[in-house]
mmCIF file of C-alpha atoms in Angstrom:
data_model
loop_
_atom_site.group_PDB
_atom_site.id
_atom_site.type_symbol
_atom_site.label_atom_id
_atom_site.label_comp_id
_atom_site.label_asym_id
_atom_site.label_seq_id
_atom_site.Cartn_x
_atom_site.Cartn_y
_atom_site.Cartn_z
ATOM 1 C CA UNK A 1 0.000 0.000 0.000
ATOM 2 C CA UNK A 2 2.894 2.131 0.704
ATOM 3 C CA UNK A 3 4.234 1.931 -2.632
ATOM 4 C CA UNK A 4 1.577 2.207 -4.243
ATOM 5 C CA UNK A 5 1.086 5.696 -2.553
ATOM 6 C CA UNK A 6 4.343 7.102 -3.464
ATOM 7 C CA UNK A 7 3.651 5.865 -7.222
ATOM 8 C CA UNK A 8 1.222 8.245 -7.544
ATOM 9 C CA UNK A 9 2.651 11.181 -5.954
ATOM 10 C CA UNK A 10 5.476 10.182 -8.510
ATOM 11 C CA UNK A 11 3.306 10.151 -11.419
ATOM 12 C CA UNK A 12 1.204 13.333 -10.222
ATOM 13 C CA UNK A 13 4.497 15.267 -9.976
ATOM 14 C CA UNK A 14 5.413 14.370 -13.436
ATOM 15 C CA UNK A 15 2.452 15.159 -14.656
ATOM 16 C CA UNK A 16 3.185 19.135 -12.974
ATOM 17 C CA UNK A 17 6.613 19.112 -14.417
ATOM 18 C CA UNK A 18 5.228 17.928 -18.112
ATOM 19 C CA UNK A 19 1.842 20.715 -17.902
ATOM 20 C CA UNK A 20 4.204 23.336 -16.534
ATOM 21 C CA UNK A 21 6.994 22.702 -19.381
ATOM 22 C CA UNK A 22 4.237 22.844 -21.571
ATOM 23 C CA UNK A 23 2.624 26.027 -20.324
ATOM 24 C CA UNK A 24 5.748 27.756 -20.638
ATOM 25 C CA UNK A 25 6.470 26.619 -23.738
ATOM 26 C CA UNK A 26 3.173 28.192 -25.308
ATOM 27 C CA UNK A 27 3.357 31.387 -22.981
ATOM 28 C CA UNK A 28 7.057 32.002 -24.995
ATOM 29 C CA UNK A 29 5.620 31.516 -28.617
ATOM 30 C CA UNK A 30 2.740 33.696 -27.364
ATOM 31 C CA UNK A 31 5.150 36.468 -25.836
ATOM 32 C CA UNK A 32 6.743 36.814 -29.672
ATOM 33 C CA UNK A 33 3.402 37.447 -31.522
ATOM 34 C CA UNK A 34 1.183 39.466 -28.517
ATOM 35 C CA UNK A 35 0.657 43.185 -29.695
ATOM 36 C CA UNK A 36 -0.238 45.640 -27.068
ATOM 37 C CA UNK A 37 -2.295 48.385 -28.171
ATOM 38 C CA UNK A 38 -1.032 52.170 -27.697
ATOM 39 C CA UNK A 39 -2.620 55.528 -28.580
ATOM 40 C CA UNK A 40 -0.688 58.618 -29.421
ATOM 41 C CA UNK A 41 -1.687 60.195 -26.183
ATOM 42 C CA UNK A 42 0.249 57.277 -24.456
ATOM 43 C CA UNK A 43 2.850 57.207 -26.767
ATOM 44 C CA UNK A 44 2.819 61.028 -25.606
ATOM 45 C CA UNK A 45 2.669 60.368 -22.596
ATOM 46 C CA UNK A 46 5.663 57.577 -22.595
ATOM 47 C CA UNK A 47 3.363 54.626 -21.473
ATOM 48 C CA UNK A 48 4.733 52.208 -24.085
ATOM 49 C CA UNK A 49 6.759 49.224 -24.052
ATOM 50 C CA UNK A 50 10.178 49.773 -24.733
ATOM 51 C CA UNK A 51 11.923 48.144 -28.090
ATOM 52 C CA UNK A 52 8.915 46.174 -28.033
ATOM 53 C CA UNK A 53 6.284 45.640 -31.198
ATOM 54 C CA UNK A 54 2.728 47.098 -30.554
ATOM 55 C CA UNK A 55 -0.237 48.277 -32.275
ATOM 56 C CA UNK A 56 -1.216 52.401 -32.669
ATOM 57 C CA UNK A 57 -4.938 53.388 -33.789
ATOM 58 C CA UNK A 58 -6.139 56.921 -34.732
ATOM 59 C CA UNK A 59 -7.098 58.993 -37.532
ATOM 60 C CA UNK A 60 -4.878 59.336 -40.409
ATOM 61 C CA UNK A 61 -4.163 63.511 -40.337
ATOM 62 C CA UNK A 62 -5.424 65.285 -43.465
ATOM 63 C CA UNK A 63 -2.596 67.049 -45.445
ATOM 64 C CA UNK A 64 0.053 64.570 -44.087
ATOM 65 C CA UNK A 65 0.589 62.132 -46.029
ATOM 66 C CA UNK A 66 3.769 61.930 -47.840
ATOM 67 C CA UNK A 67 5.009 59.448 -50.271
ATOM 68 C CA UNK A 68 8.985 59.296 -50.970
ATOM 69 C CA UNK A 69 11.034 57.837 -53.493
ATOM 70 C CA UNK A 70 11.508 54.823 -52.348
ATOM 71 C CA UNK A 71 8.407 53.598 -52.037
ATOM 72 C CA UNK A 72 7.535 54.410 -48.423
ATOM 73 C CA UNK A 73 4.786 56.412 -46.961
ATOM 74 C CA UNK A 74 5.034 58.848 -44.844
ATOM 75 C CA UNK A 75 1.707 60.127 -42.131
ATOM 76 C CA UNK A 76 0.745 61.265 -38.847
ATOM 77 C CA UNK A 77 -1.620 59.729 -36.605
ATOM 78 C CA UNK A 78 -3.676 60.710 -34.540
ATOM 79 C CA UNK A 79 -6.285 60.332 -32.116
ATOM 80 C CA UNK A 80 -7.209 64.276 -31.973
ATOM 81 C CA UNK A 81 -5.211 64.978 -28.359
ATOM 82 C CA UNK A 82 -1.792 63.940 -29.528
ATOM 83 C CA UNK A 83 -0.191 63.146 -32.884
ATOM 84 C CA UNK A 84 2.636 60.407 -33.800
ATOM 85 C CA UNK A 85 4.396 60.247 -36.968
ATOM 86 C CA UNK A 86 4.202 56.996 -38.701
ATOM 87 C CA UNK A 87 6.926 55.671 -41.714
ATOM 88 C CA UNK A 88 5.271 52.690 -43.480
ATOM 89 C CA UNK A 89 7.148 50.988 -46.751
ATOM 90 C CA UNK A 90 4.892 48.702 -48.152
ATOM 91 C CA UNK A 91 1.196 48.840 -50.638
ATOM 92 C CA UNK A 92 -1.029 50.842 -48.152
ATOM 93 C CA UNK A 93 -4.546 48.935 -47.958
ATOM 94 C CA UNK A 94 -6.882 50.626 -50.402
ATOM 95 C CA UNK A 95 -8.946 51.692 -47.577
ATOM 96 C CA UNK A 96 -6.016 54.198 -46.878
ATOM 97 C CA UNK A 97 -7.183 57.878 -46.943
ATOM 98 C CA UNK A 98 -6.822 61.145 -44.793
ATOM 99 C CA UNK A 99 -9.229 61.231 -41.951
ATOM 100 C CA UNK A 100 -9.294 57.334 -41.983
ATOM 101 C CA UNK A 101 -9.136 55.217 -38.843
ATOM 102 C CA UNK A 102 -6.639 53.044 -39.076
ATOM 103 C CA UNK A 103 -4.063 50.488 -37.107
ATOM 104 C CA UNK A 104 -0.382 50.043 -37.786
ATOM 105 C CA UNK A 105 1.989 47.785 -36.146
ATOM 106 C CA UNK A 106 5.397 48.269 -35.638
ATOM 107 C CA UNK A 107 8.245 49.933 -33.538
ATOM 108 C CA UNK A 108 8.362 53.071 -32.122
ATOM 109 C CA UNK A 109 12.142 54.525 -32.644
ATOM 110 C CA UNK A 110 14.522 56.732 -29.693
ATOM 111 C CA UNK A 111 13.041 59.396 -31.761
ATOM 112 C CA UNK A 112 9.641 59.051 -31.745
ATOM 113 C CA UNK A 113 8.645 58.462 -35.467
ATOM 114 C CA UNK A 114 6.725 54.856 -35.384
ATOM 115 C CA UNK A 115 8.012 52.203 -38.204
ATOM 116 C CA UNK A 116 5.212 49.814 -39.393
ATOM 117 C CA UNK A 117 5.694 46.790 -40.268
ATOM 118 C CA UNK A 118 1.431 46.709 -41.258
ATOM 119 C CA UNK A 119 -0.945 48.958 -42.128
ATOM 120 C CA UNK A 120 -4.497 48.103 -41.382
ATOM 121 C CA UNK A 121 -7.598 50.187 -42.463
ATOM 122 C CA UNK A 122 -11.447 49.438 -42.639
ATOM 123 C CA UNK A 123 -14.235 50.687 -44.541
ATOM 124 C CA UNK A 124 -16.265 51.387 -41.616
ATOM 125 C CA UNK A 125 -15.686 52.450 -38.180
ATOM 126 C CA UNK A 126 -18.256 49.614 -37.277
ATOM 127 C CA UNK A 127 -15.139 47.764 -37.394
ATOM 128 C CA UNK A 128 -12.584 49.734 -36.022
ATOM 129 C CA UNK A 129 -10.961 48.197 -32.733
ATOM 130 C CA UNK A 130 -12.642 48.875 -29.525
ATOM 131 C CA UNK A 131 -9.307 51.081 -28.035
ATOM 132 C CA UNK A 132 -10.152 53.217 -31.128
ATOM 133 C CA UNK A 133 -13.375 54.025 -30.430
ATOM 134 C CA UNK A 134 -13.003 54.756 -26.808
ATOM 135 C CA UNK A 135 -10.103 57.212 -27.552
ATOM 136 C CA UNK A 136 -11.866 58.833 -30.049
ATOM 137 C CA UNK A 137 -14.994 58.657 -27.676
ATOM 138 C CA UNK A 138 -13.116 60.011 -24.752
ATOM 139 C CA UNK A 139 -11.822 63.003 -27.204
ATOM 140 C CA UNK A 140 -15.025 63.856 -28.233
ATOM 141 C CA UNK A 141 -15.023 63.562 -31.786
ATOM 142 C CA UNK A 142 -16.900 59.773 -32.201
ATOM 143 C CA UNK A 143 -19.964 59.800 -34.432
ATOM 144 C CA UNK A 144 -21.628 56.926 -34.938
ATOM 145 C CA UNK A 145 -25.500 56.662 -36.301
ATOM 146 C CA UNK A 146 -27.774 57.474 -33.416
ATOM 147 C CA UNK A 147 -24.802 59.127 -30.624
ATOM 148 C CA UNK A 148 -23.928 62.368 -30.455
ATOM 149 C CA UNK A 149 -20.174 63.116 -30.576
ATOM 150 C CA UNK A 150 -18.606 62.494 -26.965
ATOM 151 C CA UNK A 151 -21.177 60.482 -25.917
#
């Protein structure tokens, strides 16, 4: 009976050991593809992750858009309280316009310009993500069918 007892607590423990090598194996692959999601005001306001890739929603600012030689695009961002400058090189989504809500994900660089790696952009702002919305809520300038802007 006795060794029958410690069997178990021998197989129990290496079932922890196995579920807990597991569980940090999947919380490492998910560390490399998790994307926080920042707004200009905190990139203003220096609450992002350092050397670190995350997502930035706003407005695309009218009258900045730039396109250089090379091929690479040139905007600000904003979400009407703070802007951030944005380099993207890459086909823009053909959703892309001044005034359009969009999401990029990148880097932001010791200098504060923001280099995307992706440019998202949607046709409505049904779609746009939720931290969007509430930033441009919170800011007063949301209108959606029905609301009133900064309600």
């Amino acid at each position: 009976m006795r060794l029958r007892k410690k069997q178990r607590l021998y197989v129990v423990l290496g079932s922890l050991v196995l579920l807990g090598g597991a569980a940090a194996l999947v919380l490492t692959a998910l560390d490399q593809n998790v994307a926080f999601f920042v707004t200009p005001s905190q990139i203003a306001a220096n609450e992002v992750p350092s050397a670190r890739n995350f997502r930035i929603g706003g407005l695309v600012v009218a009258g900045s858009v730039e396109r250089g030689d090379d091929g690479s695009v040139r905007f600000r961002l904003t979400d009407t309280k703070n802007e951030v400058a944005v380099q993207y090189a890459g086909v823009l989504p053909d959703l892309f316009r001044e005034g359009q809500g969009i999401v990029a994900q990148g880097e932001l660089e010791p200098g504060g310009l923001f280099r995307a790696r992706e440019v998202l952009a949607k046709h409505d702002e049904n779609y746009m993500p939720k931290e969007v919305v509430d930033s441009l809520k919170a800011s007063g300038v949301w209108q959606h069918e029905g609301e009133a802007p900064g309600s």
